[in-house]
Tab-separated table of C-alpha atoms in Angstrom:
chain	number	residue	atom	x	y	z
G	1	MET	CA	85.484	-62.155	-15.028
G	2	LYS	CA	83.766	-59.079	-13.699
G	3	ASN	CA	79.996	-58.809	-13.872
G	4	MET	CA	78.597	-56.779	-16.758
G	5	ILE	CA	75.033	-55.598	-17.127
G	6	LEU	CA	73.657	-56.684	-20.496
G	7	SER	CA	70.624	-55.255	-22.269
G	8	GLU	CA	68.840	-55.979	-25.517
G	9	ASP	CA	69.447	-52.344	-26.494
G	10	ASP	CA	73.229	-52.733	-26.408
G	11	SER	CA	75.355	-52.116	-29.475
G	12	ASN	CA	77.288	-55.259	-30.352
G	13	LEU	CA	80.875	-54.934	-31.536
G	14	LEU	CA	81.997	-58.153	-33.229
G	15	VAL	CA	85.714	-58.515	-33.932
G	16	ILE	CA	86.398	-61.386	-36.339
G	17	ILE	CA	89.916	-62.801	-36.617
G	18	ILE	CA	90.293	-64.817	-39.826
G	19	ASP	CA	93.191	-67.235	-40.101
G	20	THR	CA	94.426	-66.473	-43.616
G	21	ASN	CA	97.370	-68.874	-43.605
G	22	PRO	CA	97.519	-69.857	-47.312
G	23	PHE	CA	99.442	-73.061	-46.580
G	24	ALA	CA	96.774	-74.321	-44.189
G	25	TRP	CA	93.954	-73.352	-46.547
G	26	GLU	CA	95.716	-75.262	-49.330
G	27	GLU	CA	95.605	-78.379	-47.161
G	28	SER	CA	91.976	-77.688	-46.256
G	29	SER	CA	91.012	-77.543	-49.943
G	30	LYS	CA	92.437	-81.054	-50.403
G	31	ALA	CA	90.868	-82.597	-47.292
G	32	GLU	CA	88.216	-85.312	-47.258
G	33	ILE	CA	85.575	-82.598	-46.889
G	34	PRO	CA	87.279	-79.772	-48.813
G	35	LEU	CA	86.810	-76.088	-48.103
G	36	SER	CA	88.848	-73.428	-49.871
G	37	LEU	CA	89.479	-69.913	-48.649
G	38	ASP	CA	87.197	-68.465	-51.356
G	39	GLN	CA	84.320	-70.707	-50.314
G	40	ALA	CA	84.847	-69.897	-46.641
G	41	LEU	CA	85.061	-66.159	-47.329
G	42	ASN	CA	81.713	-66.174	-49.145
G	43	GLN	CA	80.046	-67.747	-46.118
G	44	ILE	CA	81.851	-65.429	-43.681
G	45	LEU	CA	80.653	-62.359	-45.603
G	46	ILE	CA	77.051	-63.589	-45.365
G	47	PHE	CA	77.520	-64.009	-41.619
G	48	ILE	CA	78.938	-60.483	-41.306
G	49	ASN	CA	75.990	-59.000	-43.196
G	50	ALA	CA	73.603	-60.951	-40.976
G	51	HIS	CA	75.289	-59.507	-37.882
G	52	LEU	CA	75.028	-55.959	-39.221
G	53	SER	CA	71.374	-56.419	-40.155
G	54	LEU	CA	70.322	-57.508	-36.649
G	55	LYS	CA	70.581	-53.970	-35.278
G	56	TYR	CA	71.279	-50.621	-36.852
G	57	ASP	CA	74.169	-49.798	-34.484
G	58	ASN	CA	75.940	-53.157	-34.676
G	59	LYS	CA	79.580	-52.876	-35.683
G	60	VAL	CA	82.084	-55.309	-37.126
G	61	VAL	CA	85.869	-55.413	-37.323
G	62	VAL	CA	87.781	-57.948	-39.431
G	63	ILE	CA	91.446	-58.763	-38.782
G	64	ALA	CA	93.566	-61.134	-40.853
G	65	SER	CA	95.910	-63.413	-38.912
G	66	HIS	CA	98.477	-63.992	-41.634
G	67	VAL	CA	101.925	-65.578	-41.701
G	68	GLY	CA	104.367	-63.065	-40.300
G	69	GLN	CA	101.869	-60.260	-39.805
G	70	SER	CA	98.365	-59.299	-38.756
G	71	LYS	CA	96.392	-56.659	-40.604
G	72	PHE	CA	93.041	-54.915	-40.432
G	73	LEU	CA	90.815	-55.815	-43.354
G	74	TYR	CA	87.916	-53.657	-42.160
G	75	PRO	CA	87.830	-50.891	-41.116
G	76	LEU	CA	91.108	-49.526	-42.403
G	77	PRO	CA	93.367	-47.334	-40.238
G	78	ASP	CA	93.003	-43.596	-40.695
G	79	ASN	CA	96.270	-43.319	-42.609
G	80	GLU	CA	95.303	-45.897	-45.265
G	81	GLU	CA	93.097	-45.285	-48.268
G	82	PRO	CA	90.505	-47.838	-49.403
G	83	THR	CA	91.592	-50.212	-52.137
G	84	MET	CA	89.781	-50.031	-55.460
G	85	SER	CA	87.550	-53.067	-55.926
G	86	VAL	CA	87.143	-55.119	-59.078
G	87	ASN	CA	84.026	-53.265	-60.200
G	88	GLY	CA	85.585	-49.866	-59.513
G	89	ASN	CA	83.519	-49.272	-56.330
G	90	LYS	CA	80.351	-48.894	-58.405
G	91	ARG	CA	77.157	-49.054	-56.420
G	92	ASN	CA	75.112	-52.212	-56.745
G	93	ALA	CA	71.420	-51.350	-56.827
G	94	ASN	CA	70.496	-54.826	-55.573
G	95	MET	CA	72.650	-54.620	-52.450
G	96	TYR	CA	72.407	-52.551	-49.282
G	97	PRO	CA	75.119	-49.858	-49.580
G	98	HIS	CA	76.721	-50.558	-46.198
G	99	PHE	CA	76.901	-54.278	-46.961
G	100	GLN	CA	78.584	-53.509	-50.270
G	101	VAL	CA	81.193	-51.254	-48.672
G	102	VAL	CA	82.091	-53.835	-46.033
G	103	THR	CA	82.192	-56.717	-48.516
G	104	GLU	CA	84.311	-54.911	-51.107
G	105	GLN	CA	86.808	-53.629	-48.542
G	106	ILE	CA	87.300	-57.057	-46.972
G	107	VAL	CA	87.713	-58.824	-50.313
G	108	SER	CA	90.030	-56.241	-51.867
G	109	ASN	CA	92.250	-55.923	-48.788
G	110	LEU	CA	92.475	-59.699	-48.436
G	111	GLN	CA	93.500	-60.046	-52.088
G	112	LYS	CA	96.167	-57.414	-51.547
G	113	LEU	CA	97.434	-59.234	-48.447
G	114	LEU	CA	97.590	-62.639	-50.134
G	115	SER	CA	99.399	-61.255	-53.167
G	116	SER	CA	102.191	-59.969	-50.919
G	117	THR	CA	102.691	-63.295	-49.105
G	118	SER	CA	106.282	-64.514	-49.048
G	119	THR	CA	107.453	-68.133	-48.746
G	120	GLU	CA	110.489	-67.237	-46.640
G	121	PHE	CA	108.579	-68.245	-43.487
G	122	LEU	CA	108.878	-71.892	-44.534
G	123	ASN	CA	112.620	-71.754	-43.916
G	124	LYS	CA	112.273	-70.481	-40.342
G	125	ASP	CA	112.040	-72.605	-37.220
G	126	MET	CA	108.520	-71.456	-36.423
G	127	GLY	CA	107.300	-72.391	-39.911
G	128	PRO	CA	104.271	-70.841	-41.613
G	129	SER	CA	102.487	-70.173	-38.328
G	130	PRO	CA	99.882	-67.399	-38.233
G	131	THR	CA	100.322	-64.525	-35.803
G	132	ILE	CA	97.195	-65.242	-33.765
G	133	THR	CA	98.628	-63.421	-30.741
G	134	GLY	CA	99.259	-60.285	-32.786
G	135	ALA	CA	95.720	-60.364	-34.126
G	136	LEU	CA	94.291	-60.804	-30.621
G	137	SER	CA	96.395	-57.895	-29.363
G	138	MET	CA	95.122	-55.681	-32.168
G	139	ALA	CA	91.539	-56.738	-31.414
G	140	LEU	CA	91.888	-55.970	-27.701
G	141	CYS	CA	93.463	-52.575	-28.402
G	142	TYR	CA	90.668	-51.662	-30.839
G	143	ILE	CA	88.014	-52.756	-28.331
G	144	ASN	CA	89.687	-50.770	-25.561
G	145	ARG	CA	89.663	-47.613	-27.697
G	146	ALA	CA	86.034	-48.137	-28.737
G	147	THR	CA	84.832	-48.685	-25.162
G	148	LYS	CA	86.762	-45.657	-23.927
G	149	LEU	CA	84.911	-43.474	-26.435
G	150	ASP	CA	81.575	-44.969	-25.390
G	151	ASP	CA	80.556	-42.800	-22.445
G	152	GLU	CA	77.226	-44.557	-21.878
G	153	GLY	CA	78.698	-48.071	-21.927
G	154	HIS	CA	76.323	-49.466	-24.552
G	155	ILE	CA	79.022	-51.211	-26.621
G	156	LYS	CA	79.343	-54.902	-25.733
G	157	PRO	CA	82.321	-56.425	-27.559
G	158	ARG	CA	83.209	-60.023	-28.352
G	159	ILE	CA	85.901	-61.710	-30.424
G	160	LEU	CA	85.404	-64.571	-32.876
G	161	THR	CA	88.455	-66.491	-34.114
G	162	LEU	CA	88.184	-68.641	-37.247
G	163	SER	CA	91.134	-71.015	-37.101
G	164	VAL	CA	92.600	-73.482	-39.591
G	165	SER	CA	96.211	-73.610	-38.352
G	166	PRO	CA	97.791	-75.097	-35.232
G	167	VAL	CA	98.945	-72.582	-32.629
G	168	SER	CA	102.677	-72.806	-32.057
G	169	ALA	CA	103.904	-73.378	-28.501
G	170	PHE	CA	106.172	-70.359	-29.015
G	171	GLN	CA	103.044	-68.190	-28.801
G	172	TYR	CA	101.916	-69.621	-25.452
G	173	ILE	CA	103.101	-66.773	-23.189
G	174	PRO	CA	101.757	-63.829	-25.270
G	175	LEU	CA	98.575	-65.774	-26.009
G	176	MET	CA	97.892	-66.344	-22.308
G	177	ASN	CA	98.500	-62.643	-21.679
G	178	CYS	CA	95.814	-61.830	-24.256
G	179	ILE	CA	93.449	-64.391	-22.727
G	180	PHE	CA	93.751	-62.987	-19.211
G	181	SER	CA	93.412	-59.429	-20.528
G	182	ALA	CA	90.170	-60.407	-22.262
G	183	GLN	CA	88.959	-62.138	-19.110
G	184	LYS	CA	89.609	-59.035	-17.005
G	185	ALA	CA	87.774	-56.847	-19.536
G	186	SER	CA	84.820	-59.289	-19.752
G	187	ILE	CA	85.368	-59.955	-23.458
G	188	PRO	CA	84.365	-63.483	-24.517
G	189	LEU	CA	86.644	-65.211	-27.016
G	190	ASP	CA	84.687	-67.466	-29.369
G	191	VAL	CA	86.552	-70.001	-31.478
G	192	CYS	CA	85.441	-71.885	-34.586
G	193	LYS	CA	87.944	-74.573	-35.557
G	194	ILE	CA	87.384	-75.076	-39.275
G	195	TYR	CA	90.262	-77.398	-40.150
G	196	GLY	CA	93.089	-79.225	-38.416
G	197	GLU	CA	93.580	-80.819	-35.038
G	198	GLU	CA	92.126	-79.469	-31.828
G	199	THR	CA	94.050	-76.490	-30.461
G	200	ALA	CA	94.564	-76.680	-26.699
G	201	PHE	CA	95.393	-73.001	-26.286
G	202	LEU	CA	92.274	-71.819	-28.115
G	203	GLN	CA	90.165	-74.240	-26.069
G	204	GLN	CA	91.585	-72.658	-22.935
G	205	ALA	CA	90.890	-69.182	-24.345
G	206	SER	CA	87.178	-69.825	-24.867
G	207	ASN	CA	86.837	-71.648	-21.545
G	208	ILE	CA	88.566	-68.977	-19.440
G	209	THR	CA	86.680	-66.072	-21.051
G	210	SER	CA	83.265	-67.835	-21.053
G	211	GLY	CA	83.223	-68.019	-24.831
G	212	ILE	CA	82.049	-70.698	-27.253
G	213	TYR	CA	84.309	-73.288	-28.870
G	214	VAL	CA	82.932	-75.159	-31.878
G	215	ARG	CA	84.720	-77.586	-34.152
G	216	ALA	CA	83.222	-77.690	-37.639
G	217	ASP	CA	82.941	-81.396	-38.436
G	218	ASN	CA	81.559	-80.467	-41.866
G	219	PRO	CA	83.537	-77.407	-43.030
G	220	GLN	CA	81.321	-76.941	-46.087
G	221	ALA	CA	78.475	-76.074	-43.693
G	222	LEU	CA	80.505	-73.285	-42.101
G	223	LEU	CA	77.689	-70.766	-42.493
G	224	GLU	CA	75.349	-72.975	-40.470
G	225	TYR	CA	77.849	-73.164	-37.607
G	226	LEU	CA	78.320	-69.392	-37.677
G	227	MET	CA	74.615	-68.611	-37.759
G	228	MET	CA	73.527	-71.083	-35.093
G	229	ALA	CA	76.375	-70.709	-32.575
G	230	PHE	CA	77.990	-67.285	-33.068
G	231	LEU	CA	75.297	-64.961	-34.435
G	232	PRO	CA	73.362	-64.492	-31.137
G	233	ASP	CA	74.649	-61.532	-29.157
G	234	ARG	CA	75.762	-61.679	-25.541
G	235	TYR	CA	72.328	-60.736	-24.214
G	236	SER	CA	70.534	-63.417	-26.231
G	237	ARG	CA	72.970	-66.104	-25.098
G	238	ASN	CA	71.392	-66.053	-21.654
G	239	TYR	CA	68.227	-67.607	-23.142
G	240	LEU	CA	69.826	-70.109	-25.533
G	241	ASN	CA	71.322	-73.549	-25.094
G	242	LEU	CA	74.619	-73.000	-26.878
G	243	PRO	CA	77.385	-75.574	-27.518
G	244	THR	CA	79.693	-76.330	-24.613
G	245	GLN	CA	83.012	-78.138	-24.339
G	246	ASP	CA	82.934	-81.627	-22.863
G	247	GLN	CA	86.682	-81.744	-22.277
G	248	VAL	CA	89.279	-78.976	-22.226
G	249	ASP	CA	93.000	-79.596	-22.599
G	250	PHE	CA	94.583	-77.427	-19.884
G	251	ARG	CA	98.170	-78.466	-20.571
G	252	ALA	CA	100.683	-75.642	-20.665
G	253	ALA	CA	103.875	-74.996	-22.599
G	254	CYS	CA	107.181	-74.787	-20.747
G	255	PHE	CA	109.003	-71.464	-20.764
G	256	CYS	CA	112.388	-73.024	-21.533
G	257	HIS	CA	111.802	-75.142	-24.645
G	258	LYS	CA	108.244	-74.033	-25.603
G	259	LYS	CA	106.968	-77.609	-25.480
G	260	ILE	CA	103.604	-78.745	-24.156
G	261	VAL	CA	104.132	-80.662	-20.906
G	262	ASP	CA	101.902	-82.875	-18.776
G	263	ILE	CA	104.015	-82.572	-15.613
G	264	GLY	CA	106.485	-79.760	-14.992
G	265	PHE	CA	108.173	-77.551	-12.433
G	266	VAL	CA	106.571	-74.217	-11.457
G	267	CYS	CA	108.432	-71.249	-10.028
G	268	SER	CA	106.851	-70.268	-6.711
G	269	VAL	CA	107.557	-66.558	-7.352
G	270	CYS	CA	106.572	-65.823	-10.971
G	271	LEU	CA	104.706	-69.087	-11.770
G	272	SER	CA	106.906	-69.835	-14.778
G	273	ILE	CA	106.691	-73.423	-16.023
G	274	PHE	CA	109.714	-75.569	-16.827
G	275	CYS	CA	109.984	-79.095	-18.163
G	276	LYS	CA	113.239	-79.770	-16.245
G	277	TRP	CA	114.341	-78.810	-12.755
G	278	SER	CA	116.675	-75.824	-12.457
G	279	PRO	CA	118.134	-74.239	-9.279
G	280	VAL	CA	117.564	-70.752	-10.719
G	281	CYS	CA	114.396	-69.478	-12.425
G	282	THR	CA	115.388	-68.161	-15.834
G	283	THR	CA	112.426	-65.761	-15.858
G	284	CYS	CA	112.689	-63.907	-12.524
G	285	LYS	CA	116.230	-65.075	-11.565
G	286	THR	CA	115.044	-66.414	-8.216
G	287	LYS	CA	117.465	-68.843	-6.554
G	288	PHE	CA	115.869	-71.775	-4.782
G	289	ALA	CA	117.386	-73.029	-1.527
G	290	PHE	CA	116.860	-76.750	-0.991
G	291	ARG	CA	117.690	-78.503	2.256
G	292	PRO	CA	118.398	-82.234	2.244
G	293	MET	CA	115.673	-84.246	3.920
G	294	ALA	CA	116.752	-86.015	7.099
G	295	PRO	CA	116.207	-89.777	6.896
G	296	SER	CA	113.585	-91.161	9.242
G	297	SER	CA	114.513	-93.600	11.995
G	298	GLY	CA	112.861	-96.510	10.233
G	299	ALA	CA	114.615	-95.818	6.962
G	300	ALA	CA	118.167	-96.327	8.293
G	301	GLY	CA	120.346	-98.950	6.663
G	302	THR	CA	121.038	-100.085	3.128
G	303	VAL	CA	119.031	-102.234	0.748
G	304	ASP	CA	120.547	-105.140	-1.121
G	305	SER	CA	119.745	-106.357	-4.634
G	306	THR	CA	116.873	-108.510	-3.362
G	307	GLY	CA	115.120	-105.506	-1.876
G	308	TYR	CA	115.604	-106.505	1.796
G	309	LYS	CA	117.149	-104.109	4.327
G	310	LYS	CA	120.474	-105.144	5.821
């Protein structure tokens, strides 16, 4: 990761990717320590308002990683009109106007997204898996556009992923492309695992990009995890003792069957990973020439069933 000069006067761009998989949130609401999507969203909105209140030029972007698609919840693209909220977009005198706009847009757009969810993904091989790679790609593209427009270089971006679903091995290749792109652009990828088993690929993402990975042992205290670990900006992190990962699962997924492997075969040309040996790389079509090894002088002869050389 290239060196970047940080200052306390920087404008912080926080891109939040929310895993909105309704099937995973249904399981989370029935867990030993339950947490529903509504309860989590209330705590996330408080965290977003806290981020915006730290500095007048702080910015936030919220992307939903849904089943089959990824969509901006805030801000909306230029060609989309804001959705009417429940209260008819009436101003709340007890709430800061900017906070109200952000909150209402996120809630209304998320309700619209959930109402259009189809169950046809359950019949597919990949199952109801969220498009985390699509959301990361959208986040990186938005950050690239924002930094290009920032002539003075004051915008310091970071990405926070709130995950409740396992990451499919089918997403390994595009996910690693996003991780290395973020590493090259000096964009840390923070991960908060709210529910489910540990995700090896997201652990690798936070480790490679110098981000923070936190597993919420008590999901009902999600706001505390967000405030303590992910609210400090990149400049303040230099003076804080933030959570670190004791162990990182660096296993990869093979390119042939999309399965996580402990030991595999790597192409010497394109570095593709395979779980079984093949004379031709299916990725770059390189043909490998193998020469038989000549037996050593001491290895001549045959071995009988007892293990002794004849």
